[in-house]
Amino acid sequence: MEARAEHDSLEVFLKASLTDEQRGNVLFVSFTQWDFALAALADTATCLHQMGSEVTLGFWTNKTPMHDTGWSVNDKVAKLFASPARDQRVRDALIDIGIPKSSLANPPISGWRPAQPVPITRAMNRSEIKALTYFGSPMGRAMLQVRTLTETPVTDAYYWPERLLRLAATSYAFAYDQTTELIKARGVTAVAVYNGRFLHDRAASAAAQALGIPVLYYDTGGIDTDFDLTDSVTHDWTDLQRRMLKLYEQWPEGQRDEVGGSWFQERLNHTAADNALFTEAQVIGSSIDRPDADCLVVYFSSSGDEIAELELDWDQFIGTQPEALKFLADECRKRDGYQLVVRSHPHKRRKPKQDVIEWLEAVDVANPDIHLDPHSPVDSYALMRQADIVVTYGSTTGVEAAFAGKRVIVLGPSAYDQLGCATLAGTQVELSTALDDRDPGSWPGAVSYGLMMRRRGFHFEFVKRGPDNSFNLGGRAFADSRQSVRHLSHLLGRIQRWNLR
């Protein structure tokens, strides 16, 4: 029996999210060859087609000046070896189910040149890049998502190569201008993109928004579902938490705690596949020799690069993560019987060297009572059980600690600070007050997070998933190109990125 999903019907969601007029002609512009993203596109486009909407399809993965993060196969190589790329197979499958060939759209502007200058004449650091815009849209933030061959630390001490930046900016402008023109030429009434964070998806969504056109974002679903579709940007954590609380409220009372709790239990038992990278070096049940402290405060750090480019009001937070840690350490030292343990994120083992150096320097400045480095075998879940108070800068361990019945304080951006399970301390005064309270927050609030992680989004209604996790539509498999084609494409992609150093 199929597990219940957050949404029962894609058609019902589309009717609630878009008016009849807005569903008139929906443009799907794709820059990725990831199978799960293309499967979400195919299911949504098919549903709209069945509802009577016109669908416009722009498979532009190989049309942009720079490859997007989800690119894998060169279309010319695929054609030469008669082994179509995955996005080409999805395109053909959609035509086979009845979407007319006239719905296919290439970039409409021939001999394209940027409609607005993109003056990049030197290498830039992260802060300078973030400030770059194109017709007021956040081009710089999108540029920071591109793949490179070299390490790209978060620190402003690192300068991104000029050639890389120039090509990324040009490619963003290409996607923005071409999407703008296509919307006007085809009378597009809504646009759907993958995720909305990557270079070209962000450009396409920005182009639509500038014209007052609504945007839908498709993405991965929950562990037990197939995909997500939302009319809010994928990383709008306020909206996501609203959905969590609504989902928990509407879920059968006899099932919601068990289903939501199972997400936490898998992570506690080190059996969650999506968490293996973080726990592979940890020994289940391994803990520290608990110091003789009246109140043990444990800080779990966040991976800086994963939060650096979020579009948030950063003034609502206590400061940067190093600053927040120093404030926390100082507050703990003011209190008799308080001791601070810092657990550095295991992901640091695979992060750029400079980022690791700067973080370890920040820990030294904070001078906690105990520091567990990224290589420590101590089990994070055993450690949080030893804590009286858990503090994070947004790390998922915060909501996991709340599920374990711990007092949780969050100092940075998170997807659980509005669930009632954690206290957001945005100032030193708020942090001081929060540390004086050891009562846990809302356990159901924490469970709602796990419930969303399991059942987020939709089940496929038209796309079929095989036992090997392959996808097909109308019997046409979304198979990838032959290995030789992928390898040659990969080599060509590496050569392009090598030349951009």
Coordinates of C-alpha atoms in Angstrom, one line a residue:
M1 CA 0.0 0.0 0.0
E2 CA 1.4 3.4 -1.0
A3 CA 2.4 5.6 1.9
R4 CA 0.3 8.7 2.4
A5 CA 1.9 11.9 1.1
E6 CA 1.6 15.5 2.2
H7 CA -0.6 16.2 -0.9
D8 CA -3.2 13.7 -2.2
S9 CA -3.6 15.2 -5.6
L10 CA -1.3 17.2 -8.0
E11 CA -4.3 18.5 -9.9
V12 CA -5.9 19.9 -6.7
F13 CA -2.6 21.6 -5.7
L14 CA -2.2 23.1 -9.2
K15 CA -5.7 24.5 -9.1
A16 CA -5.1 26.0 -5.7
S17 CA -1.8 27.5 -6.6
L18 CA -2.6 28.9 -10.1
T19 CA -5.8 30.5 -11.4
D20 CA -7.4 29.2 -14.6
E21 CA -5.7 32.0 -16.5
Q22 CA -2.3 31.3 -14.9
R23 CA -2.6 27.6 -16.0
G24 CA -3.2 28.7 -19.6
N25 CA 0.4 28.2 -20.8
V26 CA 3.0 26.9 -18.3
L27 CA 6.7 27.0 -19.3
F28 CA 9.0 24.3 -18.0
V29 CA 12.5 25.5 -18.6
S30 CA 15.1 22.9 -17.6
F31 CA 18.9 23.2 -17.2
T32 CA 19.5 19.8 -15.5
Q33 CA 19.9 16.2 -16.4
W34 CA 19.3 14.8 -13.0
D35 CA 16.8 12.0 -13.2
F36 CA 14.7 12.9 -10.1
A37 CA 14.3 16.5 -11.3
L38 CA 13.3 15.5 -14.8
A39 CA 10.9 13.0 -13.4
A40 CA 9.2 15.8 -11.3
L41 CA 9.1 17.9 -14.4
A42 CA 7.5 15.1 -16.5
D43 CA 4.8 14.3 -13.9
T44 CA 3.8 17.9 -13.5
A45 CA 3.9 18.7 -17.2
T46 CA 1.8 15.6 -17.9
C47 CA -0.8 16.6 -15.3
L48 CA -1.2 20.1 -16.7
H49 CA -1.5 18.7 -20.2
Q50 CA -4.3 16.3 -19.0
M51 CA -6.0 19.2 -17.3
G52 CA -6.2 21.0 -20.6
S53 CA -3.3 23.5 -20.1
E54 CA -0.9 24.4 -22.8
V55 CA 2.6 23.4 -21.9
T56 CA 5.8 24.9 -23.3
L57 CA 9.0 22.9 -22.9
G58 CA 12.5 24.4 -22.9
F59 CA 15.2 21.7 -22.4
W60 CA 18.2 24.0 -22.4
T61 CA 20.8 22.0 -20.5
N62 CA 23.2 22.2 -23.5
K63 CA 22.1 25.7 -24.7
T64 CA 23.7 27.9 -22.0
P65 CA 27.2 29.3 -22.2
M66 CA 28.2 27.5 -18.9
H67 CA 27.1 24.1 -17.8
D68 CA 24.7 24.0 -14.8
T69 CA 25.3 21.9 -11.8
G70 CA 23.0 19.2 -13.0
W71 CA 24.6 18.9 -16.4
S72 CA 26.2 15.5 -17.3
V73 CA 26.0 14.7 -21.0
N74 CA 27.0 16.8 -24.0
D75 CA 24.2 16.6 -26.6
K76 CA 26.6 16.7 -29.5
V77 CA 28.5 13.7 -28.2
A78 CA 25.2 11.9 -27.4
K79 CA 24.1 12.5 -31.0
L80 CA 27.4 11.4 -32.5
F81 CA 27.2 8.1 -30.6
A82 CA 23.4 7.7 -31.1
S83 CA 22.9 7.5 -27.3
P84 CA 20.5 10.2 -26.2
A85 CA 20.9 12.1 -23.0
R86 CA 18.3 11.7 -20.3
D87 CA 16.7 15.1 -20.9
Q88 CA 16.3 14.2 -24.5
R89 CA 14.5 11.0 -23.6
V90 CA 12.2 12.8 -21.2
R91 CA 11.4 15.3 -24.0
D92 CA 10.5 12.4 -26.4
A93 CA 8.4 10.7 -23.7
L94 CA 6.3 13.9 -23.2
I95 CA 5.8 14.2 -27.0
D96 CA 4.7 10.5 -27.0
I97 CA 2.0 11.1 -24.4
G98 CA 0.4 13.8 -26.5
I99 CA 2.1 17.1 -25.9
P100 CA 2.5 18.6 -29.4
K101 CA 6.0 19.0 -30.8
S102 CA 5.2 22.7 -31.3
S103 CA 5.4 23.0 -27.5
L104 CA 9.2 22.5 -27.7
A105 CA 11.0 25.8 -27.5
N106 CA 14.6 26.7 -28.2
P107 CA 16.2 29.9 -26.8
P108 CA 14.4 32.5 -29.1
I109 CA 17.1 35.2 -29.4
S110 CA 19.6 34.4 -32.1
G111 CA 22.9 36.2 -32.0
W112 CA 22.2 36.9 -28.3
R113 CA 24.1 39.5 -26.4
P114 CA 23.4 40.5 -22.8
A115 CA 20.6 43.1 -22.6
Q116 CA 22.5 44.7 -19.8
P117 CA 26.3 44.9 -19.4
V118 CA 27.8 42.3 -17.1
P119 CA 31.1 44.1 -16.3
I120 CA 33.5 41.7 -14.6
T121 CA 37.0 42.8 -15.1
R122 CA 38.8 41.1 -12.2
A123 CA 38.7 38.3 -9.7
M124 CA 36.3 38.8 -6.8
N125 CA 35.7 37.4 -3.4
R126 CA 32.4 36.0 -2.1
S127 CA 31.0 39.2 -0.7
E128 CA 31.7 41.1 -3.9
I129 CA 30.1 38.4 -6.0
K130 CA 27.0 38.3 -3.8
A131 CA 26.4 42.0 -4.6
L132 CA 26.2 41.4 -8.3
T133 CA 22.8 41.9 -9.9
Y134 CA 21.2 41.6 -13.4
F135 CA 18.2 43.9 -13.8
G136 CA 18.0 43.9 -10.0
S137 CA 17.9 40.1 -9.7
P138 CA 20.4 38.2 -7.5
M139 CA 22.8 37.1 -10.1
G140 CA 25.8 37.0 -7.7
R141 CA 24.2 34.5 -5.3
A142 CA 23.3 32.3 -8.3
M143 CA 26.9 32.5 -9.6
L144 CA 28.2 31.1 -6.3
Q145 CA 26.4 27.8 -7.0
V146 CA 28.5 26.9 -10.1
R147 CA 30.8 23.9 -10.1
T148 CA 34.5 24.4 -10.1
L149 CA 37.6 22.2 -10.1
T150 CA 39.3 24.2 -7.4
E151 CA 38.3 24.6 -3.8
T152 CA 36.0 27.5 -3.2
P153 CA 36.1 28.3 0.6
V154 CA 33.5 30.6 2.2
T155 CA 36.1 33.0 3.4
D156 CA 36.4 36.4 1.7
A157 CA 40.2 35.8 1.6
Y158 CA 39.6 33.6 -1.5
Y159 CA 39.1 35.3 -4.9
W160 CA 37.2 33.5 -7.6
P161 CA 38.9 33.6 -11.0
E162 CA 37.8 36.4 -13.4
R163 CA 37.2 34.0 -16.4
L164 CA 34.9 31.8 -14.3
L165 CA 32.9 34.8 -13.1
R166 CA 32.6 36.3 -16.5
L167 CA 31.3 33.1 -18.0
A168 CA 28.9 32.5 -15.1
A169 CA 27.5 36.0 -15.3
T170 CA 27.1 35.7 -19.1
S171 CA 25.3 32.4 -18.7
Y172 CA 23.0 33.9 -16.1
A173 CA 22.2 36.8 -18.4
F174 CA 21.6 34.3 -21.2
A175 CA 19.0 32.4 -19.2
Y176 CA 17.3 35.6 -18.0
D177 CA 17.1 37.2 -21.4
Q178 CA 16.0 34.1 -23.3
T179 CA 13.4 33.2 -20.7
T180 CA 12.1 36.8 -20.8
E181 CA 11.7 36.8 -24.6
L182 CA 10.2 33.3 -24.6
I183 CA 7.5 34.4 -22.1
K184 CA 6.6 37.3 -24.2
A185 CA 6.7 35.4 -27.6
R186 CA 4.7 32.4 -26.4
G187 CA 2.3 34.2 -24.1
V188 CA 3.5 32.1 -21.1
T189 CA 1.3 32.5 -18.0
A190 CA 3.4 30.6 -15.4
V191 CA 6.9 29.2 -15.2
A192 CA 8.2 26.0 -13.5
V193 CA 11.9 25.5 -12.6
Y194 CA 13.9 23.1 -10.6
N195 CA 14.8 24.2 -7.1
G196 CA 15.3 27.9 -7.9
R197 CA 18.7 28.2 -6.3
F198 CA 21.1 27.2 -9.1
L199 CA 22.6 29.5 -11.7
H200 CA 20.1 29.2 -14.6
D201 CA 17.0 28.2 -12.6
R202 CA 17.4 31.3 -10.5
A203 CA 17.8 33.5 -13.7
A204 CA 14.7 32.0 -15.3
S205 CA 12.6 32.4 -12.2
A206 CA 13.8 36.0 -11.8
A207 CA 12.9 36.8 -15.4
A208 CA 9.3 35.5 -14.8
Q209 CA 9.0 37.4 -11.5
A210 CA 10.1 40.6 -13.2
L211 CA 7.2 40.2 -15.7
G212 CA 4.7 39.4 -12.9
I213 CA 4.5 35.7 -13.9
P214 CA 4.0 33.2 -11.1
V215 CA 6.7 30.6 -10.6
L216 CA 6.5 27.0 -9.4
Y217 CA 9.5 25.1 -8.0
Y218 CA 9.9 21.4 -8.2
D219 CA 12.4 19.4 -6.1
T220 CA 13.0 16.2 -4.3
G221 CA 10.2 14.9 -2.1
G222 CA 10.4 13.1 1.2
I223 CA 11.9 9.7 2.0
D224 CA 8.6 8.0 1.3
T225 CA 7.4 10.3 -1.5
D226 CA 8.6 11.1 -5.0
F227 CA 8.8 14.9 -5.5
D228 CA 7.8 18.3 -4.1
L229 CA 6.2 21.2 -5.9
T230 CA 5.7 24.5 -4.3
D231 CA 4.7 28.1 -5.2
S232 CA 7.1 29.4 -2.6
V233 CA 10.9 29.4 -3.2
T234 CA 12.4 26.1 -2.2
H235 CA 14.5 27.6 0.6
D236 CA 11.7 29.7 2.2
W237 CA 12.0 28.1 5.6
T238 CA 9.2 30.1 7.1
D239 CA 6.8 28.6 4.5
L240 CA 8.3 25.1 5.0
Q241 CA 7.7 25.3 8.7
R242 CA 4.1 26.4 8.1
R243 CA 3.7 23.3 6.0
M244 CA 5.2 21.1 8.7
L245 CA 2.8 22.3 11.4
K246 CA -0.2 22.1 9.0
L247 CA 0.8 18.5 8.0
Y248 CA 1.1 17.4 11.6
E249 CA -2.2 19.0 12.5
Q250 CA -4.0 17.3 9.6
W251 CA -2.3 13.9 10.0
P252 CA -4.2 11.1 11.8
E253 CA -3.3 11.4 15.5
G254 CA -2.7 7.7 15.8
Q255 CA 0.0 7.7 13.1
R256 CA 1.8 11.1 13.0
D257 CA 4.1 10.5 15.9
E258 CA 5.1 7.1 14.7
V259 CA 5.7 8.2 11.1
G260 CA 7.5 11.4 12.1
G261 CA 9.4 9.8 14.9
S262 CA 10.8 7.1 12.5
W263 CA 12.8 9.7 10.7
F264 CA 14.6 10.6 13.9
Q265 CA 15.1 6.9 14.9
E266 CA 16.8 6.1 11.7
R267 CA 19.3 8.9 12.2
L268 CA 19.8 7.9 15.9
N269 CA 20.5 4.3 14.8
H270 CA 22.9 5.5 12.0
T271 CA 20.7 3.8 9.3
A272 CA 19.6 7.0 7.5
A273 CA 21.3 6.9 4.1
D274 CA 21.2 10.7 3.7
N275 CA 23.1 11.1 7.0
A276 CA 25.8 8.5 6.4
L277 CA 28.4 11.0 5.3
F278 CA 28.2 12.7 8.7
T279 CA 28.1 9.6 10.9
E280 CA 30.4 7.2 9.1
A281 CA 33.3 8.0 11.4
Q282 CA 31.3 7.9 14.6
V283 CA 30.9 4.9 16.9
I284 CA 27.3 4.3 17.9
G285 CA 26.8 5.0 21.6
S286 CA 30.3 6.5 22.0
S287 CA 30.1 9.5 24.4
I288 CA 32.4 11.8 26.4
D289 CA 33.4 11.6 30.0
R290 CA 30.8 14.0 31.2
P291 CA 32.4 16.8 33.2
D292 CA 31.3 17.6 36.7
A293 CA 29.0 20.4 35.6
D294 CA 25.6 21.5 36.8
C295 CA 24.6 22.4 33.3
L296 CA 26.3 20.9 30.2
V297 CA 25.8 23.0 27.1
V298 CA 26.7 21.4 23.8
Y299 CA 27.1 23.4 20.6
F300 CA 26.8 21.6 17.3
S301 CA 28.3 23.7 14.5
S302 CA 26.8 24.1 11.0
S303 CA 28.6 23.7 7.7
G304 CA 29.2 27.4 6.7
D305 CA 28.9 27.0 2.9
E306 CA 25.4 25.5 3.2
I307 CA 24.0 28.6 4.8
A308 CA 26.2 31.4 3.4
E309 CA 24.0 32.2 0.4
L310 CA 20.6 31.9 1.9
E311 CA 18.5 35.0 1.1
L312 CA 17.7 36.0 4.7
D313 CA 17.5 39.0 6.9
W314 CA 20.8 38.4 8.6
D315 CA 20.1 41.2 11.1
Q316 CA 17.7 38.9 13.0
F317 CA 20.6 36.7 14.1
I318 CA 23.2 37.3 16.8
G319 CA 26.1 37.5 14.3
T320 CA 28.2 35.2 12.2
Q321 CA 28.7 31.6 13.4
P322 CA 32.2 32.4 14.9
E323 CA 30.7 35.5 16.6
A324 CA 27.7 33.5 17.9
L325 CA 30.0 30.8 19.3
K326 CA 32.1 33.4 21.1
F327 CA 29.0 35.0 22.6
L328 CA 27.8 31.6 23.8
A329 CA 31.2 30.7 25.3
D330 CA 31.3 34.1 27.2
E331 CA 27.8 33.6 28.5
C332 CA 28.6 30.1 29.8
R333 CA 31.7 31.3 31.5
K334 CA 29.6 33.9 33.4
R335 CA 27.5 31.1 35.0
D336 CA 28.7 28.9 37.8
G337 CA 28.4 25.3 37.0
Y338 CA 28.0 25.7 33.2
Q339 CA 30.5 24.0 30.9
L340 CA 30.6 24.2 27.1
V341 CA 31.3 21.4 24.6
V342 CA 31.7 22.3 20.9
R343 CA 31.1 19.6 18.4
S344 CA 32.6 20.6 15.0
H345 CA 30.6 19.5 12.0
P346 CA 31.9 16.1 10.6
H347 CA 31.4 17.6 7.1
K348 CA 34.5 19.8 7.8
R349 CA 36.5 16.6 6.9
R350 CA 35.6 17.3 3.3
K351 CA 35.6 21.1 3.2
P352 CA 38.2 23.5 1.8
K353 CA 41.3 23.7 4.0
Q354 CA 41.0 27.5 4.5
D355 CA 37.4 27.1 5.8
V356 CA 38.5 24.5 8.3
I357 CA 41.5 26.6 9.5
E358 CA 39.3 29.6 10.1
W359 CA 36.7 27.6 11.9
L360 CA 39.2 26.0 14.2
E361 CA 40.7 29.4 14.9
A362 CA 37.2 30.6 15.9
V363 CA 36.9 27.6 18.3
D364 CA 40.3 28.5 19.8
V365 CA 39.1 32.1 20.3
A366 CA 35.8 30.8 22.0
N367 CA 37.9 28.5 24.2
P368 CA 35.2 26.0 25.2
D369 CA 35.8 23.5 28.0
I370 CA 35.8 20.6 25.5
H371 CA 36.2 20.6 21.7
L372 CA 35.4 17.5 19.5
D373 CA 37.0 18.0 16.1
P374 CA 35.4 16.8 12.9
H375 CA 37.2 13.5 13.1
S376 CA 36.0 12.6 16.6
P377 CA 34.4 9.1 16.9
V378 CA 32.0 10.4 19.5
D379 CA 28.4 9.7 18.5
S380 CA 26.6 13.0 18.1
Y381 CA 23.3 11.4 19.3
A382 CA 24.9 10.1 22.4
L383 CA 26.5 13.5 23.0
M384 CA 23.2 15.3 22.7
R385 CA 21.7 12.9 25.3
Q386 CA 24.4 13.9 27.7
A387 CA 23.6 17.6 27.2
D388 CA 21.3 19.7 29.4
I389 CA 21.1 22.4 26.7
V390 CA 21.8 22.0 23.0
V391 CA 22.8 25.1 21.0
T392 CA 23.1 25.3 17.2
Y393 CA 23.5 27.8 14.4
G394 CA 20.8 26.0 12.5
S395 CA 22.2 22.5 12.3
T396 CA 19.7 19.7 12.0
T397 CA 21.0 18.3 15.3
G398 CA 18.9 21.0 16.9
V399 CA 15.6 19.5 15.9
E400 CA 17.0 16.1 16.6
A401 CA 17.8 17.2 20.2
A402 CA 14.4 18.6 20.6
F403 CA 12.9 15.2 19.6
A404 CA 15.1 13.7 22.3
G405 CA 13.5 16.1 24.8
K406 CA 16.3 18.6 25.2
R407 CA 16.3 22.3 25.6
V408 CA 17.4 23.8 22.3
I409 CA 18.6 27.2 21.5
V410 CA 19.3 28.3 17.8
L411 CA 21.5 31.2 17.0
G412 CA 21.3 31.2 13.2
P413 CA 19.0 30.3 10.3
S414 CA 17.1 27.1 10.6
A415 CA 14.1 25.1 9.4
Y416 CA 12.8 24.5 12.9
D417 CA 12.9 27.8 14.9
Q418 CA 9.2 28.4 14.3
L419 CA 8.0 25.0 15.3
G420 CA 8.0 25.7 19.1
C421 CA 10.7 23.1 19.7
A422 CA 13.6 25.5 19.8
T423 CA 14.2 29.1 21.0
L424 CA 15.7 31.5 18.6
A425 CA 18.1 33.8 20.3
G426 CA 18.9 36.8 18.0
T427 CA 20.7 39.0 20.5
Q428 CA 23.1 38.5 23.4
V429 CA 20.3 39.4 25.8
E430 CA 18.0 36.8 24.3
L431 CA 20.8 34.2 24.5
S432 CA 21.4 35.1 28.2
T433 CA 17.7 34.6 29.0
A434 CA 17.5 31.4 27.0
L435 CA 20.4 29.8 28.8
D436 CA 18.7 30.4 32.2
D437 CA 15.8 28.1 31.1
R438 CA 16.3 24.3 30.8
D439 CA 12.8 23.3 29.9
P440 CA 12.4 21.6 26.5
G441 CA 10.3 23.0 23.7
S442 CA 7.4 21.4 21.9
W443 CA 7.9 17.8 21.2
P444 CA 5.1 17.7 18.6
G445 CA 6.8 20.6 16.8
A446 CA 9.9 18.5 16.5
V447 CA 8.0 15.5 15.3
S448 CA 6.3 17.7 12.6
Y449 CA 9.8 18.2 11.1
G450 CA 10.4 14.4 10.8
L451 CA 6.9 13.9 9.4
M452 CA 7.6 16.4 6.6
M453 CA 11.0 14.8 5.9
R454 CA 9.3 11.5 5.3
R455 CA 6.1 12.6 3.5
R456 CA 6.9 15.9 1.9
G457 CA 5.2 16.6 -1.5
F458 CA 3.6 14.1 -3.9
H459 CA 3.6 10.6 -5.2
F460 CA 4.0 10.3 -9.0
E461 CA 0.7 10.1 -10.8
F462 CA 2.0 9.5 -14.3
V463 CA 5.7 8.8 -14.1
K464 CA 6.5 5.2 -12.9
R465 CA 9.4 4.2 -10.7
G466 CA 11.0 0.8 -11.3
P467 CA 12.4 -1.5 -8.6
D468 CA 15.9 -0.2 -9.5
N469 CA 14.7 3.4 -8.9
S470 CA 14.7 4.1 -12.6
F471 CA 11.9 6.3 -14.1
N472 CA 9.7 6.0 -17.1
L473 CA 6.7 7.8 -18.6
G474 CA 4.3 5.9 -20.9
G475 CA 6.8 3.0 -21.1
R476 CA 9.7 5.2 -22.2
A477 CA 12.5 4.9 -19.8
F478 CA 14.5 7.9 -18.6
A479 CA 17.7 6.1 -19.3
D480 CA 21.1 7.8 -19.4
S481 CA 23.5 7.8 -22.2
R482 CA 26.0 5.0 -22.5
Q483 CA 29.0 5.1 -20.2
S484 CA 31.4 6.0 -23.0
V485 CA 29.3 9.1 -23.8
R486 CA 29.1 10.1 -20.2
H487 CA 32.9 9.7 -19.8
L488 CA 33.7 11.8 -22.9
S489 CA 31.2 14.5 -21.9
H490 CA 32.7 14.5 -18.4
L491 CA 36.1 15.0 -19.9
L492 CA 34.9 17.9 -22.0
G493 CA 33.3 19.5 -19.0
R494 CA 36.4 19.2 -16.9
I495 CA 38.4 20.8 -19.8
Q496 CA 36.0 23.8 -19.8
R497 CA 36.2 24.2 -16.0
W498 CA 40.0 23.8 -16.2
N499 CA 40.3 26.7 -18.6
L500 CA 38.3 28.9 -16.2
R501 CA 40.8 28.7 -13.4

